[in-house]
Amino acid sequence: MHIGHIQALLTAVEVGSYVRAAPLLFLSTGSAVSKQVRKLEVNVGVELVARKDGRVQLTQAGEEALPHLMSIAAGIHAIQAIRTRRTESVTSSVPI
């Protein structure tokens, strides 16, 4: 499972559109976002989103998976913040 795939799903669901999610994810097209979400679906083995009335919406499986995916994303971001703080701490303690 790749954090980029999870973030693509979370962002697309939040804004309701692959096209609107693309610039937020620094991707060029809505199709690129859709591909990221599809890779996540293949990885977990269930369809997580469906398009309804032109909007990206979670399926029942997506609703069930959402809190877990949000937790995974939050955990990865927390670990990245720890790494950033440690890097800044080491850099600031080095004499010039």
PDB file of N, CA and C in Angstrom:
ATOM      1  N   MET A   1       0.856  -1.175   0.000  1.00  0.00           N
ATOM      2  CA  MET A   1       0.000   0.000   0.000  1.00  0.00           C
ATOM      3  C   MET A   1       0.899   1.233   0.000  1.00  0.00           C
ATOM      4  N   HIS A   2       0.573   2.190  -0.822  1.00  0.00           N
ATOM      5  CA  HIS A   2       1.391   3.392  -1.006  1.00  0.00           C
ATOM      6  C   HIS A   2       0.618   4.603  -0.477  1.00  0.00           C
ATOM      7  N   ILE A   3       1.290   5.453   0.285  1.00  0.00           N
ATOM      8  CA  ILE A   3       0.632   6.626   0.863  1.00  0.00           C
ATOM      9  C   ILE A   3       0.046   7.537  -0.220  1.00  0.00           C
ATOM     10  N   GLY A   4       0.697   7.626  -1.369  1.00  0.00           N
ATOM     11  CA  GLY A   4       0.168   8.454  -2.454  1.00  0.00           C
ATOM     12  C   GLY A   4      -1.178   7.969  -2.945  1.00  0.00           C
ATOM     13  N   HIS A   5      -1.377   6.665  -2.957  1.00  0.00           N
ATOM     14  CA  HIS A   5      -2.652   6.100  -3.382  1.00  0.00           C
ATOM     15  C   HIS A   5      -3.738   6.428  -2.349  1.00  0.00           C
ATOM     16  N   ILE A   6      -3.378   6.308  -1.082  1.00  0.00           N
ATOM     17  CA  ILE A   6      -4.328   6.632  -0.009  1.00  0.00           C
ATOM     18  C   ILE A   6      -4.686   8.111  -0.059  1.00  0.00           C
ATOM     19  N   GLN A   7      -3.678   8.961  -0.214  1.00  0.00           N
ATOM     20  CA  GLN A   7      -3.919  10.406  -0.259  1.00  0.00           C
ATOM     21  C   GLN A   7      -4.785  10.782  -1.458  1.00  0.00           C
ATOM     22  N   ALA A   8      -4.586  10.104  -2.580  1.00  0.00           N
ATOM     23  CA  ALA A   8      -5.419  10.359  -3.766  1.00  0.00           C
ATOM     24  C   ALA A   8      -6.882  10.064  -3.459  1.00  0.00           C
ATOM     25  N   LEU A   9      -7.143   8.937  -2.828  1.00  0.00           N
ATOM     26  CA  LEU A   9      -8.516   8.583  -2.478  1.00  0.00           C
ATOM     27  C   LEU A   9      -9.093   9.590  -1.495  1.00  0.00           C
ATOM     28  N   LEU A  10      -8.366   9.889  -0.428  1.00  0.00           N
ATOM     29  CA  LEU A  10      -8.885  10.807   0.584  1.00  0.00           C
ATOM     30  C   LEU A  10      -9.183  12.183  -0.005  1.00  0.00           C
ATOM     31  N   THR A  11      -8.301  12.673  -0.849  1.00  0.00           N
ATOM     32  CA  THR A  11      -8.492  13.996  -1.447  1.00  0.00           C
ATOM     33  C   THR A  11      -9.655  13.990  -2.427  1.00  0.00           C
ATOM     34  N   ALA A  12      -9.733  12.975  -3.284  1.00  0.00           N
ATOM     35  CA  ALA A  12     -10.823  12.902  -4.265  1.00  0.00           C
ATOM     36  C   ALA A  12     -12.179  12.822  -3.578  1.00  0.00           C
ATOM     37  N   VAL A  13     -12.256  12.060  -2.522  1.00  0.00           N
ATOM     38  CA  VAL A  13     -13.522  11.952  -1.793  1.00  0.00           C
ATOM     39  C   VAL A  13     -13.838  13.276  -1.102  1.00  0.00           C
ATOM     40  N   GLU A  14     -12.834  13.914  -0.539  1.00  0.00           N
ATOM     41  CA  GLU A  14     -13.056  15.182   0.160  1.00  0.00           C
ATOM     42  C   GLU A  14     -13.595  16.265  -0.774  1.00  0.00           C
ATOM     43  N   VAL A  15     -12.995  16.383  -1.965  1.00  0.00           N
ATOM     44  CA  VAL A  15     -13.430  17.431  -2.900  1.00  0.00           C
ATOM     45  C   VAL A  15     -14.499  16.940  -3.872  1.00  0.00           C
ATOM     46  N   GLY A  16     -14.735  15.623  -3.903  1.00  0.00           N
ATOM     47  CA  GLY A  16     -15.810  15.061  -4.709  1.00  0.00           C
ATOM     48  C   GLY A  16     -15.503  14.867  -6.176  1.00  0.00           C
ATOM     49  N   SER A  17     -14.234  15.033  -6.559  1.00  0.00           N
ATOM     50  CA  SER A  17     -13.907  14.978  -7.985  1.00  0.00           C
ATOM     51  C   SER A  17     -12.436  14.647  -8.185  1.00  0.00           C
ATOM     52  N   TYR A  18     -12.170  13.785  -9.155  1.00  0.00           N
ATOM     53  CA  TYR A  18     -10.779  13.504  -9.508  1.00  0.00           C
ATOM     54  C   TYR A  18     -10.122  14.741 -10.111  1.00  0.00           C
ATOM     55  N   VAL A  19     -10.868  15.467 -10.936  1.00  0.00           N
ATOM     56  CA  VAL A  19     -10.320  16.657 -11.605  1.00  0.00           C
ATOM     57  C   VAL A  19      -9.933  17.719 -10.577  1.00  0.00           C
ATOM     58  N   ARG A  20     -10.798  17.973  -9.601  1.00  0.00           N
ATOM     59  CA  ARG A  20     -10.488  18.989  -8.582  1.00  0.00           C
ATOM     60  C   ARG A  20      -9.393  18.513  -7.634  1.00  0.00           C
ATOM     61  N   ALA A  21      -9.252  17.202  -7.466  1.00  0.00           N
ATOM     62  CA  ALA A  21      -8.215  16.669  -6.592  1.00  0.00           C
ATOM     63  C   ALA A  21      -6.826  16.769  -7.223  1.00  0.00           C
ATOM     64  N   ALA A  22      -6.761  16.702  -8.547  1.00  0.00           N
ATOM     65  CA  ALA A  22      -5.467  16.646  -9.243  1.00  0.00           C
ATOM     66  C   ALA A  22      -4.502  17.757  -8.835  1.00  0.00           C
ATOM     67  N   PRO A  23      -4.868  19.037  -8.909  1.00  0.00           N
ATOM     68  CA  PRO A  23      -3.894  20.066  -8.544  1.00  0.00           C
ATOM     69  C   PRO A  23      -3.514  20.037  -7.063  1.00  0.00           C
ATOM     70  N   LEU A  24      -4.424  19.589  -6.226  1.00  0.00           N
ATOM     71  CA  LEU A  24      -4.126  19.493  -4.796  1.00  0.00           C
ATOM     72  C   LEU A  24      -3.089  18.418  -4.518  1.00  0.00           C
ATOM     73  N   LEU A  25      -3.027  17.432  -5.406  1.00  0.00           N
ATOM     74  CA  LEU A  25      -2.086  16.316  -5.264  1.00  0.00           C
ATOM     75  C   LEU A  25      -0.853  16.480  -6.153  1.00  0.00           C
ATOM     76  N   PHE A  26      -0.770  17.632  -6.826  1.00  0.00           N
ATOM     77  CA  PHE A  26       0.325  17.913  -7.753  1.00  0.00           C
ATOM     78  C   PHE A  26       0.380  16.888  -8.889  1.00  0.00           C
ATOM     79  N   LEU A  27      -0.808  16.466  -9.325  1.00  0.00           N
ATOM     80  CA  LEU A  27      -0.937  15.577 -10.474  1.00  0.00           C
ATOM     81  C   LEU A  27      -1.529  16.379 -11.628  1.00  0.00           C
ATOM     82  N   SER A  28      -1.233  15.959 -12.842  1.00  0.00           N
ATOM     83  CA  SER A  28      -1.614  16.766 -14.011  1.00  0.00           C
ATOM     84  C   SER A  28      -3.073  16.635 -14.423  1.00  0.00           C
ATOM     85  N   THR A  29      -3.691  15.487 -14.161  1.00  0.00           N
ATOM     86  CA  THR A  29      -5.061  15.277 -14.636  1.00  0.00           C
ATOM     87  C   THR A  29      -5.894  14.494 -13.623  1.00  0.00           C
ATOM     88  N   GLY A  30      -7.191  14.589 -13.801  1.00  0.00           N
ATOM     89  CA  GLY A  30      -8.087  13.768 -13.001  1.00  0.00           C
ATOM     90  C   GLY A  30      -7.874  12.291 -13.270  1.00  0.00           C
ATOM     91  N   SER A  31      -7.502  11.963 -14.496  1.00  0.00           N
ATOM     92  CA  SER A  31      -7.218  10.571 -14.843  1.00  0.00           C
ATOM     93  C   SER A  31      -6.055  10.016 -14.028  1.00  0.00           C
ATOM     94  N   ALA A  32      -5.058  10.855 -13.768  1.00  0.00           N
ATOM     95  CA  ALA A  32      -3.914  10.423 -12.959  1.00  0.00           C
ATOM     96  C   ALA A  32      -4.362  10.115 -11.528  1.00  0.00           C
ATOM     97  N   VAL A  33      -5.287  10.919 -11.014  1.00  0.00           N
ATOM     98  CA  VAL A  33      -5.824  10.663  -9.669  1.00  0.00           C
ATOM     99  C   VAL A  33      -6.613   9.357  -9.678  1.00  0.00           C
ATOM    100  N   SER A  34      -7.442   9.180 -10.681  1.00  0.00           N
ATOM    101  CA  SER A  34      -8.239   7.969 -10.811  1.00  0.00           C
ATOM    102  C   SER A  34      -7.350   6.722 -10.837  1.00  0.00           C
ATOM    103  N   LYS A  35      -6.248   6.802 -11.541  1.00  0.00           N
ATOM    104  CA  LYS A  35      -5.314   5.666 -11.614  1.00  0.00           C
ATOM    105  C   LYS A  35      -4.714   5.360 -10.252  1.00  0.00           C
ATOM    106  N   GLN A  36      -4.404   6.402  -9.472  1.00  0.00           N
ATOM    107  CA  GLN A  36      -3.856   6.186  -8.135  1.00  0.00           C
ATOM    108  C   GLN A  36      -4.887   5.490  -7.242  1.00  0.00           C
ATOM    109  N   VAL A  37      -6.121   5.943  -7.323  1.00  0.00           N
ATOM    110  CA  VAL A  37      -7.191   5.338  -6.531  1.00  0.00           C
ATOM    111  C   VAL A  37      -7.404   3.892  -6.972  1.00  0.00           C
ATOM    112  N   ARG A  38      -7.373   3.658  -8.257  1.00  0.00           N
ATOM    113  CA  ARG A  38      -7.560   2.291  -8.774  1.00  0.00           C
ATOM    114  C   ARG A  38      -6.455   1.363  -8.280  1.00  0.00           C
ATOM    115  N   LYS A  39      -5.221   1.857  -8.215  1.00  0.00           N
ATOM    116  CA  LYS A  39      -4.114   1.036  -7.693  1.00  0.00           C
ATOM    117  C   LYS A  39      -4.365   0.658  -6.241  1.00  0.00           C
ATOM    118  N   LEU A  40      -4.903   1.585  -5.459  1.00  0.00           N
ATOM    119  CA  LEU A  40      -5.245   1.273  -4.066  1.00  0.00           C
ATOM    120  C   LEU A  40      -6.331   0.205  -4.016  1.00  0.00           C
ATOM    121  N   GLU A  41      -7.349   0.352  -4.860  1.00  0.00           N
ATOM    122  CA  GLU A  41      -8.434  -0.631  -4.893  1.00  0.00           C
ATOM    123  C   GLU A  41      -7.916  -2.016  -5.265  1.00  0.00           C
ATOM    124  N   VAL A  42      -7.023  -2.075  -6.232  1.00  0.00           N
ATOM    125  CA  VAL A  42      -6.441  -3.365  -6.619  1.00  0.00           C
ATOM    126  C   VAL A  42      -5.656  -3.944  -5.445  1.00  0.00           C
ATOM    127  N   ASN A  43      -4.917  -3.081  -4.751  1.00  0.00           N
ATOM    128  CA  ASN A  43      -4.106  -3.533  -3.622  1.00  0.00           C
ATOM    129  C   ASN A  43      -4.959  -4.089  -2.492  1.00  0.00           C
ATOM    130  N   VAL A  44      -6.077  -3.436  -2.182  1.00  0.00           N
ATOM    131  CA  VAL A  44      -6.910  -3.904  -1.076  1.00  0.00           C
ATOM    132  C   VAL A  44      -7.959  -4.928  -1.517  1.00  0.00           C
ATOM    133  N   GLY A  45      -8.197  -5.021  -2.826  1.00  0.00           N
ATOM    134  CA  GLY A  45      -9.079  -6.058  -3.345  1.00  0.00           C
ATOM    135  C   GLY A  45     -10.564  -5.740  -3.327  1.00  0.00           C
ATOM    136  N   VAL A  46     -10.919  -4.471  -3.110  1.00  0.00           N
ATOM    137  CA  VAL A  46     -12.329  -4.079  -3.147  1.00  0.00           C
ATOM    138  C   VAL A  46     -12.471  -2.713  -3.808  1.00  0.00           C
ATOM    139  N   GLU A  47     -13.649  -2.461  -4.373  1.00  0.00           N
ATOM    140  CA  GLU A  47     -13.942  -1.153  -4.946  1.00  0.00           C
ATOM    141  C   GLU A  47     -14.260  -0.198  -3.796  1.00  0.00           C
ATOM    142  N   LEU A  48     -13.514   0.892  -3.728  1.00  0.00           N
ATOM    143  CA  LEU A  48     -13.668   1.847  -2.629  1.00  0.00           C
ATOM    144  C   LEU A  48     -14.490   3.071  -3.002  1.00  0.00           C
ATOM    145  N   VAL A  49     -14.498   3.428  -4.293  1.00  0.00           N
ATOM    146  CA  VAL A  49     -15.244   4.604  -4.739  1.00  0.00           C
ATOM    147  C   VAL A  49     -16.068   4.284  -5.976  1.00  0.00           C
ATOM    148  N   ALA A  50     -17.082   5.091  -6.166  1.00  0.00           N
ATOM    149  CA  ALA A  50     -17.914   5.014  -7.368  1.00  0.00           C
ATOM    150  C   ALA A  50     -18.253   6.438  -7.764  1.00  0.00           C
ATOM    151  N   ARG A  51     -18.497   6.637  -9.045  1.00  0.00           N
ATOM    152  CA  ARG A  51     -18.941   7.955  -9.508  1.00  0.00           C
ATOM    153  C   ARG A  51     -20.461   7.941  -9.545  1.00  0.00           C
ATOM    154  N   LYS A  52     -21.039   8.927  -8.883  1.00  0.00           N
ATOM    155  CA  LYS A  52     -22.495   9.037  -8.873  1.00  0.00           C
ATOM    156  C   LYS A  52     -22.845  10.498  -9.079  1.00  0.00           C
ATOM    157  N   ASP A  53     -23.659  10.752 -10.091  1.00  0.00           N
ATOM    158  CA  ASP A  53     -24.057  12.125 -10.417  1.00  0.00           C
ATOM    159  C   ASP A  53     -22.837  13.022 -10.621  1.00  0.00           C
ATOM    160  N   GLY A  54     -21.785  12.451 -11.239  1.00  0.00           N
ATOM    161  CA  GLY A  54     -20.583  13.227 -11.534  1.00  0.00           C
ATOM    162  C   GLY A  54     -19.660  13.446 -10.350  1.00  0.00           C
ATOM    163  N   ARG A  55     -19.967  12.858  -9.213  1.00  0.00           N
ATOM    164  CA  ARG A  55     -19.140  13.017  -8.019  1.00  0.00           C
ATOM    165  C   ARG A  55     -18.516  11.687  -7.611  1.00  0.00           C
ATOM    166  N   VAL A  56     -17.328  11.782  -7.031  1.00  0.00           N
ATOM    167  CA  VAL A  56     -16.667  10.606  -6.474  1.00  0.00           C
ATOM    168  C   VAL A  56     -17.257  10.374  -5.088  1.00  0.00           C
ATOM    169  N   GLN A  57     -17.792   9.180  -4.875  1.00  0.00           N
ATOM    170  CA  GLN A  57     -18.381   8.843  -3.584  1.00  0.00           C
ATOM    171  C   GLN A  57     -17.884   7.483  -3.130  1.00  0.00           C
ATOM    172  N   LEU A  58     -17.788   7.310  -1.837  1.00  0.00           N
ATOM    173  CA  LEU A  58     -17.346   6.043  -1.283  1.00  0.00           C
ATOM    174  C   LEU A  58     -18.408   4.964  -1.461  1.00  0.00           C
ATOM    175  N   THR A  59     -17.962   3.759  -1.746  1.00  0.00           N
ATOM    176  CA  THR A  59     -18.844   2.594  -1.719  1.00  0.00           C
ATOM    177  C   THR A  59     -19.007   2.183  -0.253  1.00  0.00           C
ATOM    178  N   GLN A  60     -19.795   1.160  -0.006  1.00  0.00           N
ATOM    179  CA  GLN A  60     -19.931   0.648   1.367  1.00  0.00           C
ATOM    180  C   GLN A  60     -18.569   0.202   1.896  1.00  0.00           C
ATOM    181  N   ALA A  61     -17.811  -0.499   1.068  1.00  0.00           N
ATOM    182  CA  ALA A  61     -16.471  -0.927   1.486  1.00  0.00           C
ATOM    183  C   ALA A  61     -15.575   0.279   1.743  1.00  0.00           C
ATOM    184  N   GLY A  62     -15.714   1.304   0.921  1.00  0.00           N
ATOM    185  CA  GLY A  62     -14.947   2.526   1.116  1.00  0.00           C
ATOM    186  C   GLY A  62     -15.292   3.204   2.421  1.00  0.00           C
ATOM    187  N   GLU A  63     -16.580   3.236   2.755  1.00  0.00           N
ATOM    188  CA  GLU A  63     -17.015   3.808   4.040  1.00  0.00           C
ATOM    189  C   GLU A  63     -16.388   3.047   5.212  1.00  0.00           C
ATOM    190  N   GLU A  64     -16.351   1.722   5.098  1.00  0.00           N
ATOM    191  CA  GLU A  64     -15.776   0.894   6.156  1.00  0.00           C
ATOM    192  C   GLU A  64     -14.262   1.088   6.255  1.00  0.00           C
ATOM    193  N   ALA A  65     -13.610   1.265   5.115  1.00  0.00           N
ATOM    194  CA  ALA A  65     -12.156   1.404   5.088  1.00  0.00           C
ATOM    195  C   ALA A  65     -11.676   2.815   5.442  1.00  0.00           C
ATOM    196  N   LEU A  66     -12.539   3.811   5.257  1.00  0.00           N
ATOM    197  CA  LEU A  66     -12.134   5.207   5.412  1.00  0.00           C
ATOM    198  C   LEU A  66     -11.434   5.514   6.738  1.00  0.00           C
ATOM    199  N   PRO A  67     -11.975   5.141   7.894  1.00  0.00           N
ATOM    200  CA  PRO A  67     -11.281   5.489   9.133  1.00  0.00           C
ATOM    201  C   PRO A  67      -9.891   4.850   9.224  1.00  0.00           C
ATOM    202  N   HIS A  68      -9.754   3.669   8.672  1.00  0.00           N
ATOM    203  CA  HIS A  68      -8.463   2.985   8.704  1.00  0.00           C
ATOM    204  C   HIS A  68      -7.462   3.667   7.771  1.00  0.00           C
ATOM    205  N   LEU A  69      -7.931   4.065   6.593  1.00  0.00           N
ATOM    206  CA  LEU A  69      -7.063   4.768   5.648  1.00  0.00           C
ATOM    207  C   LEU A  69      -6.645   6.126   6.199  1.00  0.00           C
ATOM    208  N   MET A  70      -7.574   6.807   6.876  1.00  0.00           N
ATOM    209  CA  MET A  70      -7.239   8.092   7.491  1.00  0.00           C
ATOM    210  C   MET A  70      -6.210   7.903   8.605  1.00  0.00           C
ATOM    211  N   SER A  71      -6.344   6.839   9.354  1.00  0.00           N
ATOM    212  CA  SER A  71      -5.396   6.541  10.432  1.00  0.00           C
ATOM    213  C   SER A  71      -4.011   6.239   9.872  1.00  0.00           C
ATOM    214  N   ILE A  72      -3.962   5.472   8.797  1.00  0.00           N
ATOM    215  CA  ILE A  72      -2.679   5.168   8.150  1.00  0.00           C
ATOM    216  C   ILE A  72      -2.023   6.457   7.667  1.00  0.00           C
ATOM    217  N   ALA A  73      -2.794   7.301   6.996  1.00  0.00           N
ATOM    218  CA  ALA A  73      -2.254   8.570   6.481  1.00  0.00           C
ATOM    219  C   ALA A  73      -1.762   9.451   7.631  1.00  0.00           C
ATOM    220  N   ALA A  74      -2.543   9.537   8.699  1.00  0.00           N
ATOM    221  CA  ALA A  74      -2.145  10.355   9.847  1.00  0.00           C
ATOM    222  C   ALA A  74      -0.865   9.817  10.483  1.00  0.00           C
ATOM    223  N   GLY A  75      -0.759   8.508  10.590  1.00  0.00           N
ATOM    224  CA  GLY A  75       0.444   7.905  11.160  1.00  0.00           C
ATOM    225  C   GLY A  75       1.677   8.182  10.320  1.00  0.00           C
ATOM    226  N   ILE A  76       1.551   8.072   9.029  1.00  0.00           N
ATOM    227  CA  ILE A  76       2.689   8.344   8.146  1.00  0.00           C
ATOM    228  C   ILE A  76       3.089   9.810   8.224  1.00  0.00           C
ATOM    229  N   HIS A  77       2.116  10.716   8.256  1.00  0.00           N
ATOM    230  CA  HIS A  77       2.436  12.139   8.361  1.00  0.00           C
ATOM    231  C   HIS A  77       3.102  12.453   9.700  1.00  0.00           C
ATOM    232  N   ALA A  78       2.671  11.794  10.766  1.00  0.00           N
ATOM    233  CA  ALA A  78       3.292  12.003  12.080  1.00  0.00           C
ATOM    234  C   ALA A  78       4.741  11.534  12.073  1.00  0.00           C
ATOM    235  N   ILE A  79       4.992  10.413  11.451  1.00  0.00           N
ATOM    236  CA  ILE A  79       6.368   9.898  11.360  1.00  0.00           C
ATOM    237  C   ILE A  79       7.226  10.832  10.527  1.00  0.00           C
ATOM    238  N   GLN A  80       6.673  11.355   9.448  1.00  0.00           N
ATOM    239  CA  GLN A  80       7.424  12.307   8.623  1.00  0.00           C
ATOM    240  C   GLN A  80       7.741  13.568   9.411  1.00  0.00           C
ATOM    241  N   ALA A  81       6.828  14.014  10.263  1.00  0.00           N
ATOM    242  CA  ALA A  81       7.068  15.196  11.094  1.00  0.00           C
ATOM    243  C   ALA A  81       8.188  14.936  12.095  1.00  0.00           C
ATOM    244  N   ILE A  82       8.231  13.745  12.654  1.00  0.00           N
ATOM    245  CA  ILE A  82       9.320  13.380  13.567  1.00  0.00           C
ATOM    246  C   ILE A  82      10.647  13.442  12.832  1.00  0.00           C
ATOM    247  N   ARG A  83      10.680  12.882  11.638  1.00  0.00           N
ATOM    248  CA  ARG A  83      11.907  12.900  10.844  1.00  0.00           C
ATOM    249  C   ARG A  83      12.337  14.330  10.541  1.00  0.00           C
ATOM    250  N   THR A  84      11.394  15.172  10.189  1.00  0.00           N
ATOM    251  CA  THR A  84      11.702  16.573   9.878  1.00  0.00           C
ATOM    252  C   THR A  84      12.264  17.284  11.107  1.00  0.00           C
ATOM    253  N   ARG A  85      11.633  17.085  12.257  1.00  0.00           N
ATOM    254  CA  ARG A  85      12.124  17.719  13.492  1.00  0.00           C
ATOM    255  C   ARG A  85      13.524  17.237  13.838  1.00  0.00           C
ATOM    256  N   ARG A  86      13.784  15.949  13.668  1.00  0.00           N
ATOM    257  CA  ARG A  86      15.113  15.401  13.988  1.00  0.00           C
ATOM    258  C   ARG A  86      16.159  15.967  13.039  1.00  0.00           C
ATOM    259  N   THR A  87      15.808  16.079  11.753  1.00  0.00           N
ATOM    260  CA  THR A  87      16.730  16.636  10.767  1.00  0.00           C
ATOM    261  C   THR A  87      17.026  18.096  11.088  1.00  0.00           C
ATOM    262  N   GLU A  88      16.002  18.862  11.434  1.00  0.00           N
ATOM    263  CA  GLU A  88      16.193  20.269  11.782  1.00  0.00           C
ATOM    264  C   GLU A  88      17.028  20.407  13.040  1.00  0.00           C
ATOM    265  N   SER A  89      16.825  19.519  14.003  1.00  0.00           N
ATOM    266  CA  SER A  89      17.576  19.549  15.256  1.00  0.00           C
ATOM    267  C   SER A  89      19.058  19.293  15.011  1.00  0.00           C
ATOM    268  N   VAL A  90      19.359  18.314  14.175  1.00  0.00           N
ATOM    269  CA  VAL A  90      20.748  17.983  13.844  1.00  0.00           C
ATOM    270  C   VAL A  90      21.386  19.132  13.079  1.00  0.00           C
ATOM    271  N   THR A  91      20.656  19.706  12.144  1.00  0.00           N
ATOM    272  CA  THR A  91      21.181  20.810  11.325  1.00  0.00           C
ATOM    273  C   THR A  91      21.446  22.041  12.182  1.00  0.00           C
ATOM    274  N   SER A  92      20.547  22.336  13.127  1.00  0.00           N
ATOM    275  CA  SER A  92      20.718  23.539  13.953  1.00  0.00           C
ATOM    276  C   SER A  92      21.803  23.367  15.001  1.00  0.00           C
ATOM    277  N   SER A  93      22.193  22.139  15.331  1.00  0.00           N
ATOM    278  CA  SER A  93      23.229  21.928  16.338  1.00  0.00           C
ATOM    279  C   SER A  93      24.627  21.855  15.753  1.00  0.00           C
ATOM    280  N   VAL A  94      24.734  21.883  14.437  1.00  0.00           N
ATOM    281  CA  VAL A  94      26.037  21.823  13.781  1.00  0.00           C
ATOM    282  C   VAL A  94      26.608  23.233  13.727  1.00  0.00           C
ATOM    283  N   PRO A  95      27.823  23.470  14.309  1.00  0.00           N
ATOM    284  CA  PRO A  95      28.399  24.812  14.271  1.00  0.00           C
ATOM    285  C   PRO A  95      28.802  25.211  12.847  1.00  0.00           C
ATOM    286  N   ILE A  96      28.657  26.465  12.581  1.00  0.00           N
ATOM    287  CA  ILE A  96      28.996  26.970  11.233  1.00  0.00           C
ATOM    288  C   ILE A  96      30.405  27.513  11.223  1.00  0.00           C
TER     289      ILE A  96
END
